[in-house]
Amino acid sequence: MLHVCNFPLSGCVRCTSRQWTAVRGGKKWNVQRPKPRVWKARVLESITRPIYVEDIVPISQSCEKLEITTQDTEVDEYEEFMYKQVKKMFDENTMILVCQMLSMPTVDKRKAINTMKDNGMRLWFYNNRLIRRAITEYSQYKNMAPWIIGSNVYVVCPEPKVKEALKILKKIPDFIVLGGLVENSLYSKDGLTHYSQLPNIEQLRGELVSVLNMAAGGKTHSLLESHQQTLCRNLTQYVKQETEGEDNS
């Protein structure tokens, strides 16, 4: 037996002998756009809404990253010791070559160190931060700053053995020469090559002595007295002309 409810409602319940079934009728509820409140309630709400005044806080106090810490930093004794070694390297060596070191095995690095040591030179590996700190104290070394990049190695020697150093570095492809400091003068890679081709200082001194000995054979004496001799001839000719003029008068 089936009973149906025909009341004019938005929904009703259908009853059967076996089960109850809920049925919805009419238009659907609008849940997305709720019905606005009356205008009197909205006016009252806007009038009674509290006004909050924002506190103006300086940026230095609002940002945690800008806070200045006044804590005393401890001095790294090991770094100070290495810095003294860097200064000692600049003070005791007349030749410092700056090389860019590529990735190389430890065995090849040890071999390069021993080869330099056998030829009276040494390889030093220092942190770039220490080198930059040292060159700022020496005004004549400030132009070395563009070379202090990446992983560097320094070939140092108390004597300017540029020719020997470049000869050894040609056999080590992992060391690229950037420039160097030789006898308080900075040289580029091409400048070091030109410097290595110059003759020995003893040979240059011998050539200078030979030139001076050749000049001492008579040319030097005559060149030094040429101005005095010319002046004497001019004065003699002037006196002669004055004497002849008086005799004619």
One Martini backbone bead per residue (centre of mass of N, CA, C, O) as a GRO file, in nm:
protein
  249
    1MET     BB    1   0.096   0.035   0.023
    2LEU     BB    2   0.049   0.379  -0.093
    3HIS     BB    3   0.165   0.697   0.037
    4VAL     BB    4   0.101   1.038  -0.054
    5CYS     BB    5   0.228   1.366  -0.024
    6ASN     BB    6   0.056   1.692  -0.125
    7PHE     BB    7   0.200   1.914   0.005
    8PRO     BB    8   0.312   2.262  -0.012
    9LEU     BB    9   0.627   2.174  -0.002
   10SER     BB   10   0.970   2.150  -0.032
   11GLY     BB   11   0.922   1.882   0.133
   12CYS     BB   12   0.896   1.521   0.165
   13VAL     BB   13   0.750   1.207   0.264
   14ARG     BB   14   0.774   0.880   0.155
   15CYS     BB   15   0.540   0.614   0.201
   16THR     BB   16   0.584   0.277   0.262
   17SER     BB   17   0.582  -0.051   0.352
   18ARG     BB   18   0.912  -0.066   0.366
   19GLN     BB   19   0.998   0.256   0.330
   20TRP     BB   20   1.176   0.567   0.366
   21THR     BB   21   1.159   0.865   0.160
   22ALA     BB   22   1.342   1.145   0.073
   23VAL     BB   23   1.206   1.453  -0.066
   24ARG     BB   24   1.295   1.717  -0.289
   25GLY     BB   25   1.160   2.040  -0.347
   26GLY     BB   26   1.206   2.284  -0.549
   27LYS     BB   27   1.433   2.511  -0.488
   28LYS     BB   28   1.746   2.585  -0.417
   29TRP     BB   29   1.985   2.661  -0.205
   30ASN     BB   30   2.172   2.963  -0.131
   31VAL     BB   31   2.508   2.924  -0.012
   32GLN     BB   32   2.699   3.149  -0.155
   33ARG     BB   33   2.468   3.386  -0.115
   34PRO     BB   34   2.396   3.553   0.129
   35LYS     BB   35   2.183   3.737   0.299
   36PRO     BB   36   2.169   4.047   0.363
   37ARG     BB   37   2.166   4.281   0.572
   38VAL     BB   38   2.036   4.527   0.710
   39TRP     BB   39   2.112   4.865   0.701
   40LYS     BB   40   2.108   4.925   1.007
   41ALA     BB   41   2.314   4.706   1.089
   42ARG     BB   42   2.547   4.808   0.908
   43VAL     BB   43   2.574   5.092   1.027
   44LEU     BB   44   2.626   5.004   1.322
   45GLU     BB   45   2.884   4.839   1.262
   46SER     BB   46   3.061   5.071   1.134
   47ILE     BB   47   3.047   5.262   1.385
   48THR     BB   48   3.142   5.035   1.612
   49ARG     BB   49   3.414   5.004   1.490
   50PRO     BB   50   3.725   4.968   1.572
   51ILE     BB   51   4.027   5.169   1.612
   52TYR     BB   52   4.359   5.100   1.512
   53VAL     BB   53   4.677   5.200   1.623
   54GLU     BB   54   4.979   5.209   1.482
   55ASP     BB   55   5.293   5.136   1.566
   56ILE     BB   56   5.593   5.309   1.523
   57VAL     BB   57   5.864   5.121   1.403
   58PRO     BB   58   6.170   5.078   1.358
   59ILE     BB   59   6.357   4.892   1.144
   60SER     BB   60   6.588   4.809   1.343
   61GLN     BB   61   6.365   4.672   1.543
   62SER     BB   62   6.190   4.486   1.348
   63CYS     BB   63   6.459   4.372   1.237
   64GLU     BB   64   6.668   4.110   1.308
   65LYS     BB   65   6.906   4.146   1.090
   66LEU     BB   66   6.976   4.459   1.197
   67GLU     BB   67   7.113   4.375   1.438
   68ILE     BB   68   7.357   4.485   1.662
   69THR     BB   69   7.640   4.334   1.768
   70THR     BB   70   7.857   4.365   2.079
   71GLN     BB   71   8.026   4.127   2.066
   72ASP     BB   72   8.316   3.978   2.138
   73THR     BB   73   8.565   3.867   1.936
   74GLU     BB   74   8.768   3.617   1.884
   75VAL     BB   75   9.096   3.540   1.832
   76ASP     BB   76   9.262   3.377   1.581
   77GLU     BB   77   9.563   3.229   1.623
   78TYR     BB   78   9.610   3.074   1.360
   79GLU     BB   79   9.554   3.310   1.164
   80GLU     BB   80   9.779   3.494   1.276
   81PHE     BB   81  10.011   3.303   1.211
   82MET     BB   82   9.960   3.291   0.900
   83TYR     BB   83   9.993   3.596   0.855
   84LYS     BB   84  10.292   3.607   0.935
   85GLN     BB   85  10.384   3.419   0.705
   86VAL     BB   86  10.300   3.603   0.473
   87LYS     BB   87  10.479   3.844   0.550
   88LYS     BB   88  10.742   3.680   0.536
   89MET     BB   89  10.725   3.620   0.233
   90PHE     BB   90  10.746   3.923   0.139
   91ASP     BB   91  11.021   3.997   0.297
   92GLU     BB   92  11.223   3.731   0.203
   93ASN     BB   93  11.128   3.770  -0.105
   94THR     BB   94  11.199   3.854  -0.458
   95MET     BB   95  11.014   3.600  -0.554
   96ILE     BB   96  10.660   3.598  -0.669
   97LEU     BB   97  10.453   3.352  -0.798
   98VAL     BB   98  10.136   3.340  -0.957
   99CYS     BB   99   9.917   3.052  -0.947
  100GLN     BB  100   9.688   2.846  -1.104
  101MET     BB  101   9.518   2.573  -0.956
  102LEU     BB  102   9.434   2.276  -1.047
  103SER     BB  103   9.317   1.973  -1.057
  104MET     BB  104   9.515   1.743  -0.855
  105PRO     BB  105   9.700   1.516  -0.745
  106THR     BB  106   9.888   1.452  -0.466
  107VAL     BB  107  10.136   1.335  -0.607
  108ASP     BB  108  10.190   1.577  -0.801
  109LYS     BB  109  10.216   1.791  -0.579
  110ARG     BB  110  10.461   1.664  -0.434
  111LYS     BB  111  10.647   1.669  -0.681
  112ALA     BB  112  10.649   1.980  -0.717
  113ILE     BB  113  10.767   2.048  -0.440
  114ASN     BB  114  11.036   1.891  -0.477
  115THR     BB  115  11.136   2.035  -0.732
  116MET     BB  116  11.153   2.320  -0.611
  117LYS     BB  117  11.341   2.246  -0.373
  118ASP     BB  118  11.588   2.150  -0.554
  119ASN     BB  119  11.592   2.468  -0.687
  120GLY     BB  120  11.544   2.682  -0.438
  121MET     BB  121  11.229   2.645  -0.408
  122ARG     BB  122  10.882   2.729  -0.317
  123LEU     BB  123  10.561   2.614  -0.203
  124TRP     BB  124  10.257   2.800  -0.144
  125PHE     BB  125   9.949   2.768   0.063
  126TYR     BB  126   9.704   3.022   0.068
  127ASN     BB  127   9.473   3.221   0.173
  128ASN     BB  128   9.309   3.480   0.024
  129ARG     BB  129   9.247   3.647   0.278
  130LEU     BB  130   9.546   3.683   0.368
  131ILE     BB  131   9.655   3.816   0.111
  132ARG     BB  132   9.467   4.063   0.109
  133ARG     BB  133   9.555   4.165   0.387
  134ALA     BB  134   9.856   4.212   0.308
  135ILE     BB  135   9.830   4.405   0.050
  136THR     BB  136   9.698   4.645   0.210
  137GLU     BB  137   9.975   4.716   0.368
  138TYR     BB  138  10.098   4.713   0.073
  139SER     BB  139  10.103   4.944  -0.173
  140GLN     BB  140  10.287   4.786  -0.396
  141TYR     BB  141  10.062   4.521  -0.390
  142LYS     BB  142   9.764   4.599  -0.491
  143ASN     BB  143   9.784   4.489  -0.800
  144MET     BB  144   9.736   4.175  -0.705
  145ALA     BB  145   9.426   4.133  -0.668
  146PRO     BB  146   9.334   3.995  -0.949
  147TRP     BB  147   9.497   3.718  -0.873
  148ILE     BB  148   9.314   3.668  -0.609
  149ILE     BB  149   9.186   3.370  -0.722
  150GLY     BB  150   9.091   3.100  -0.615
  151SER     BB  151   9.334   2.852  -0.660
  152ASN     BB  152   9.645   2.914  -0.518
  153VAL     BB  153  10.000   2.940  -0.598
  154TYR     BB  154  10.339   2.995  -0.457
  155VAL     BB  155  10.645   3.104  -0.596
  156VAL     BB  156  10.941   3.109  -0.402
  157CYS     BB  157  11.240   3.331  -0.371
  158PRO     BB  158  11.527   3.504  -0.279
  159GLU     BB  159  11.579   3.471  -0.584
  160PRO     BB  160  11.560   3.564  -0.933
  161LYS     BB  161  11.434   3.260  -1.070
  162VAL     BB  162  11.264   3.278  -1.347
  163LYS     BB  163  11.371   3.078  -1.556
  164GLU     BB  164  11.352   2.821  -1.378
  165ALA     BB  165  11.052   2.840  -1.304
  166LEU     BB  166  10.931   2.835  -1.596
  167LYS     BB  167  11.055   2.564  -1.675
  168ILE     BB  168  10.897   2.398  -1.460
  169LEU     BB  169  10.600   2.498  -1.523
  170LYS     BB  170  10.581   2.369  -1.811
  171LYS     BB  171  10.568   2.066  -1.673
  172ILE     BB  172  10.301   2.197  -1.522
  173PRO     BB  173   9.973   2.216  -1.630
  174ASP     BB  174   9.823   2.285  -1.340
  175PHE     BB  175  10.003   2.549  -1.370
  176ILE     BB  176   9.901   2.892  -1.395
  177VAL     BB  177  10.035   3.180  -1.495
  178LEU     BB  178   9.969   3.524  -1.394
  179GLY     BB  179  10.222   3.630  -1.217
  180GLY     BB  180  10.463   3.870  -1.059
  181LEU     BB  181  10.723   3.928  -0.806
  182VAL     BB  182  11.019   4.125  -0.892
  183GLU     BB  183  11.195   4.331  -0.729
  184ASN     BB  184  10.940   4.525  -0.666
  185SER     BB  185  10.796   4.407  -0.936
  186LEU     BB  186  10.539   4.388  -1.165
  187TYR     BB  187  10.437   4.096  -1.362
  188SER     BB  188  10.342   3.943  -1.618
  189LYS     BB  189  10.361   3.678  -1.814
  190ASP     BB  190  10.517   3.828  -2.041
  191GLY     BB  191  10.717   3.973  -1.853
  192LEU     BB  192  10.853   3.713  -1.746
  193THR     BB  193  10.955   3.614  -2.018
  194HIS     BB  194  11.134   3.863  -2.076
  195TYR     BB  195  11.304   3.844  -1.815
  196SER     BB  196  11.426   3.555  -1.875
  197GLN     BB  197  11.586   3.668  -2.148
  198LEU     BB  198  11.781   3.804  -1.992
  199PRO     BB  199  12.075   3.862  -1.899
  200ASN     BB  200  12.308   3.847  -1.688
  201ILE     BB  201  12.442   4.060  -1.455
  202GLU     BB  202  12.742   3.992  -1.511
  203GLN     BB  203  12.729   4.041  -1.816
  204LEU     BB  204  12.642   4.341  -1.804
  205ARG     BB  205  12.887   4.439  -1.643
  206GLY     BB  206  13.101   4.357  -1.852
  207GLU     BB  207  12.995   4.538  -2.083
  208LEU     BB  208  13.028   4.807  -1.933
  209VAL     BB  209  13.335   4.791  -1.886
  210SER     BB  210  13.416   4.774  -2.186
  211VAL     BB  211  13.299   5.046  -2.273
  212LEU     BB  212  13.469   5.220  -2.078
  213ASN     BB  213  13.749   5.133  -2.185
  214MET     BB  214  13.710   5.236  -2.475
  215ALA     BB  215  13.655   5.537  -2.389
  216ALA     BB  216  13.944   5.579  -2.239
  217GLY     BB  217  14.130   5.604  -2.510
  218GLY     BB  218  14.002   5.935  -2.583
  219LYS     BB  219  13.699   6.004  -2.609
  220THR     BB  220  13.626   6.102  -2.327
  221HIS     BB  221  13.830   6.335  -2.305
  222SER     BB  222  13.736   6.491  -2.560
  223LEU     BB  223  13.436   6.526  -2.481
  224LEU     BB  224  13.483   6.685  -2.210
  225GLU     BB  225  13.681   6.921  -2.374
  226SER     BB  226  13.515   7.050  -2.609
  227HIS     BB  227  13.393   7.308  -2.478
  228GLN     BB  228  13.657   7.446  -2.387
  229GLN     BB  229  13.791   7.458  -2.667
  230THR     BB  230  13.574   7.627  -2.807
  231LEU     BB  231  13.594   7.871  -2.617
  232CYS     BB  232  13.895   7.940  -2.671
  233ARG     BB  233  13.870   7.992  -2.976
  234ASN     BB  234  13.662   8.220  -2.958
  235LEU     BB  235  13.833   8.414  -2.779
  236THR     BB  236  14.080   8.437  -2.968
  237GLN     BB  237  13.925   8.554  -3.211
  238TYR     BB  238  13.818   8.805  -3.061
  239VAL     BB  239  14.091   8.931  -2.984
  240LYS     BB  240  14.202   8.952  -3.273
  241GLN     BB  241  13.980   9.142  -3.383
  242GLU     BB  242  14.030   9.376  -3.182
  243THR     BB  243  14.328   9.431  -3.253
  244GLU     BB  244  14.289   9.493  -3.558
  245GLY     BB  245  14.099   9.739  -3.513
  246GLU     BB  246  14.302   9.924  -3.361
  247ASP     BB  247  14.524   9.935  -3.582
  248ASN     BB  248  14.344  10.068  -3.806
  249SER     BB  249  14.278  10.330  -3.625
   0.00000   0.00000   0.00000
